Amino acid sequence: MLILGIDPGLAHCGWGVISCSGSRLSACAYGTIVTSPQDTLPVRLAVIFNDLRAVIERYRPSELGIETVYHKGNSKSAIATAQARGAALAAVADRNLPIGEYAPAAVKMSVVGEGSASKKQVQYMVRAILGLDHEPSPDHAADALAVAICHAHLRTAPR
C-alpha cells in the first residue's frame, strides 16, 4: 500500500509517498512544491493543487495523511497554511481516499517519541525509519514523510 503524506504550506508544501507492507515502511518519493510570493494567492493555490494532482496521478496512493494547522498565535500564517491545506485536500477529493488528519505534535510523537521534537530530530528519525542513506531534505519534505509514517502507525482503515 502507498501512503501520501502532506505537510501543507503556502510557500513550501511538502509531500512524501511511502510504501507500507506490514510493519515495513520505505520511501518511494518526496519533494516540496514551492510557490512564489510574487504570484497572486489564487495562482499559488493552483500550483499546489496541480502539482499535488500530478503526484497523485503518478504514484496512485491508497491513503493520505495530512497535517492540521497549528499557528502559535500567528493568525496570518495560519490562514495561509489553511488555504494551502484546502488546495491539497481539493486535489485528492475526487479520489475518495481515506484521510488521516494529524496535529504536528502527534506527528512528532509518532516518529520521534517526543511531541516537541526539533526539525533535525524529525529528519534523523525519518531517515532511520525509512532506511534512507541520507536525511530527507528540505525539511518540508521530511515533515511530509513523517506525516505518512504517522498515518501508517495510527491509521484506522483495515490493513
Short mmCIF file of C-alpha atoms in Angstrom, two decimals:
data_model
loop_
_atom_site.label_atom_id
_atom_site.label_comp_id
_atom_site.label_asym_id
_atom_site.label_seq_id
_atom_site.Cartn_x
_atom_site.Cartn_y
_atom_site.Cartn_z
CA MET A 1 0.00 0.00 0.00
CA LEU A 2 1.18 3.53 -0.76
CA ILE A 3 0.54 6.41 1.63
CA LEU A 4 0.84 10.07 0.65
CA GLY A 5 1.84 12.44 3.44
CA ILE A 6 1.34 16.18 3.10
CA ASP A 7 2.89 18.99 5.13
CA PRO A 8 0.77 21.92 3.89
CA GLY A 9 2.21 25.38 3.45
CA LEU A 10 1.62 28.22 1.03
CA ALA A 11 5.29 28.95 0.29
CA HIS A 12 6.50 25.35 0.71
CA CYS A 13 4.11 22.40 0.60
CA GLY A 14 5.90 19.15 1.39
CA TRP A 15 4.79 15.78 0.07
CA GLY A 16 6.07 12.28 0.57
CA VAL A 17 4.98 8.85 -0.61
CA ILE A 18 5.85 5.76 1.39
CA SER A 19 5.22 2.09 0.83
CA CYS A 20 3.69 0.19 3.73
CA SER A 21 3.96 -3.59 3.77
CA GLY A 22 3.02 -4.89 7.19
CA SER A 23 5.35 -3.11 9.60
CA ARG A 24 7.94 -2.42 6.87
CA LEU A 25 7.99 1.17 5.63
CA SER A 26 10.07 2.55 2.77
CA ALA A 27 10.23 5.85 0.90
CA CYS A 28 9.05 5.91 -2.70
CA ALA A 29 9.39 9.63 -3.46
CA TYR A 30 9.25 13.02 -1.81
CA GLY A 31 9.54 16.67 -2.62
CA THR A 32 8.38 20.19 -1.98
CA ILE A 33 6.03 22.36 -4.02
CA VAL A 34 7.36 25.91 -3.93
CA THR A 35 5.18 28.91 -4.77
CA SER A 36 6.32 32.44 -5.43
CA PRO A 37 5.26 35.27 -3.12
CA GLN A 38 5.13 37.46 -6.24
CA ASP A 39 2.20 35.42 -7.55
CA THR A 40 -1.39 36.06 -6.51
CA LEU A 41 -2.97 33.80 -3.90
CA PRO A 42 -5.20 32.04 -6.46
CA VAL A 43 -2.16 31.27 -8.64
CA ARG A 44 -0.21 29.92 -5.67
CA LEU A 45 -3.12 27.70 -4.61
CA ALA A 46 -3.49 26.46 -8.20
CA VAL A 47 0.20 25.49 -8.24
CA ILE A 48 -0.27 23.44 -5.07
CA PHE A 49 -3.46 21.85 -6.42
CA ASN A 50 -1.99 21.00 -9.83
CA ASP A 51 1.36 19.75 -8.55
CA LEU A 52 -0.28 17.50 -5.94
CA ARG A 53 -2.66 16.18 -8.61
CA ALA A 54 0.42 15.23 -10.65
CA VAL A 55 1.94 13.43 -7.63
CA ILE A 56 -1.34 11.58 -7.05
CA GLU A 57 -1.61 10.61 -10.73
CA ARG A 58 1.97 9.36 -10.77
CA TYR A 59 2.01 7.36 -7.53
CA ARG A 60 -1.68 6.49 -7.02
CA PRO A 61 -1.62 6.37 -3.20
CA SER A 62 -4.19 4.29 -1.35
CA GLU A 63 -4.43 6.61 1.64
CA LEU A 64 -3.47 10.10 2.73
CA GLY A 65 -2.13 11.67 5.90
CA ILE A 66 -2.17 15.46 6.24
CA GLU A 67 -1.02 17.77 9.00
CA THR A 68 -3.53 20.05 10.68
CA VAL A 69 -2.96 23.78 11.04
CA TYR A 70 -1.03 24.99 14.07
CA HIS A 71 -0.39 28.70 14.27
CA LYS A 72 1.39 29.57 17.54
CA GLY A 73 -0.54 32.85 17.68
CA ASN A 74 0.33 33.95 14.12
CA SER A 75 -3.10 34.11 12.51
CA LYS A 76 -1.77 35.40 9.16
CA SER A 77 0.48 32.35 8.82
CA ALA A 78 -2.33 30.04 9.97
CA ILE A 79 -4.71 31.40 7.36
CA ALA A 80 -2.17 30.93 4.55
CA THR A 81 -1.44 27.38 5.73
CA ALA A 82 -5.15 26.61 5.97
CA GLN A 83 -5.68 27.82 2.41
CA ALA A 84 -2.81 25.64 1.17
CA ARG A 85 -4.25 22.73 3.13
CA GLY A 86 -7.60 23.31 1.42
CA ALA A 87 -5.95 23.23 -2.02
CA ALA A 88 -4.22 19.96 -1.05
CA LEU A 89 -7.47 18.38 0.14
CA ALA A 90 -9.25 19.53 -3.03
CA ALA A 91 -6.52 17.84 -5.08
CA VAL A 92 -7.39 14.46 -3.55
CA ALA A 93 -11.15 14.96 -3.15
CA ASP A 94 -12.25 13.01 -6.23
CA ARG A 95 -10.01 10.05 -5.32
CA ASN A 96 -12.13 9.27 -2.26
CA LEU A 97 -9.01 8.28 -0.31
CA PRO A 98 -9.14 7.51 3.39
CA ILE A 99 -7.65 10.60 5.05
CA GLY A 100 -5.99 10.88 8.43
CA GLU A 101 -5.50 14.34 9.91
CA TYR A 102 -2.74 14.78 12.47
CA ALA A 103 -1.59 17.63 14.68
CA PRO A 104 2.12 18.50 14.35
CA ALA A 105 2.77 17.28 17.91
CA ALA A 106 1.10 13.93 17.14
CA VAL A 107 3.30 13.50 14.06
CA LYS A 108 6.44 14.25 16.09
CA MET A 109 5.31 11.91 18.87
CA SER A 110 4.67 9.11 16.38
CA VAL A 111 8.01 9.48 14.63
CA VAL A 112 10.40 10.72 17.35
CA GLY A 113 8.58 9.85 20.57
CA GLU A 114 8.54 13.50 21.66
CA GLY A 115 5.79 15.95 20.71
CA SER A 116 8.13 18.93 20.78
CA ALA A 117 10.93 17.36 18.71
CA SER A 118 13.08 19.59 16.53
CA LYS A 119 13.12 19.57 12.72
CA LYS A 120 16.55 17.90 12.82
CA GLN A 121 15.27 15.13 15.11
CA VAL A 122 12.35 14.50 12.75
CA GLN A 123 14.69 14.33 9.74
CA TYR A 124 17.00 11.93 11.58
CA MET A 125 14.18 9.59 12.61
CA VAL A 126 12.52 9.67 9.19
CA ARG A 127 15.86 8.60 7.74
CA ALA A 128 16.17 5.77 10.26
CA ILE A 129 12.57 4.53 9.96
CA LEU A 130 12.58 4.54 6.16
CA GLY A 131 16.15 3.17 5.84
CA LEU A 132 17.37 6.10 3.76
CA ASP A 133 21.08 6.67 3.19
CA HIS A 134 20.65 10.41 3.89
CA GLU A 135 18.36 12.72 5.80
CA PRO A 136 15.49 13.82 3.57
CA SER A 137 15.65 17.45 2.56
CA PRO A 138 14.25 20.05 2.56
CA ASP A 139 12.60 19.84 5.97
CA HIS A 140 9.10 20.28 4.46
CA ALA A 141 9.57 17.04 2.51
CA ALA A 142 10.90 15.31 5.63
CA ASP A 143 7.85 16.54 7.54
CA ALA A 144 5.56 15.14 4.82
CA LEU A 145 7.28 11.75 5.07
CA ALA A 146 6.82 11.97 8.86
CA VAL A 147 3.09 12.58 8.33
CA ALA A 148 2.92 9.50 6.09
CA ILE A 149 4.76 7.46 8.74
CA CYS A 150 2.39 8.75 11.41
CA HIS A 151 -0.56 7.74 9.25
CA ALA A 152 0.91 4.26 8.77
CA HIS A 153 1.23 3.91 12.56
CA LEU A 154 -2.15 5.39 13.53
CA ARG A 155 -4.47 4.63 10.62
CA THR A 156 -7.79 3.05 11.40
CA ALA A 157 -8.58 1.60 7.96
CA PRO A 158 -8.29 -2.19 7.57
CA ARG A 159 -4.77 -3.32 6.64
#
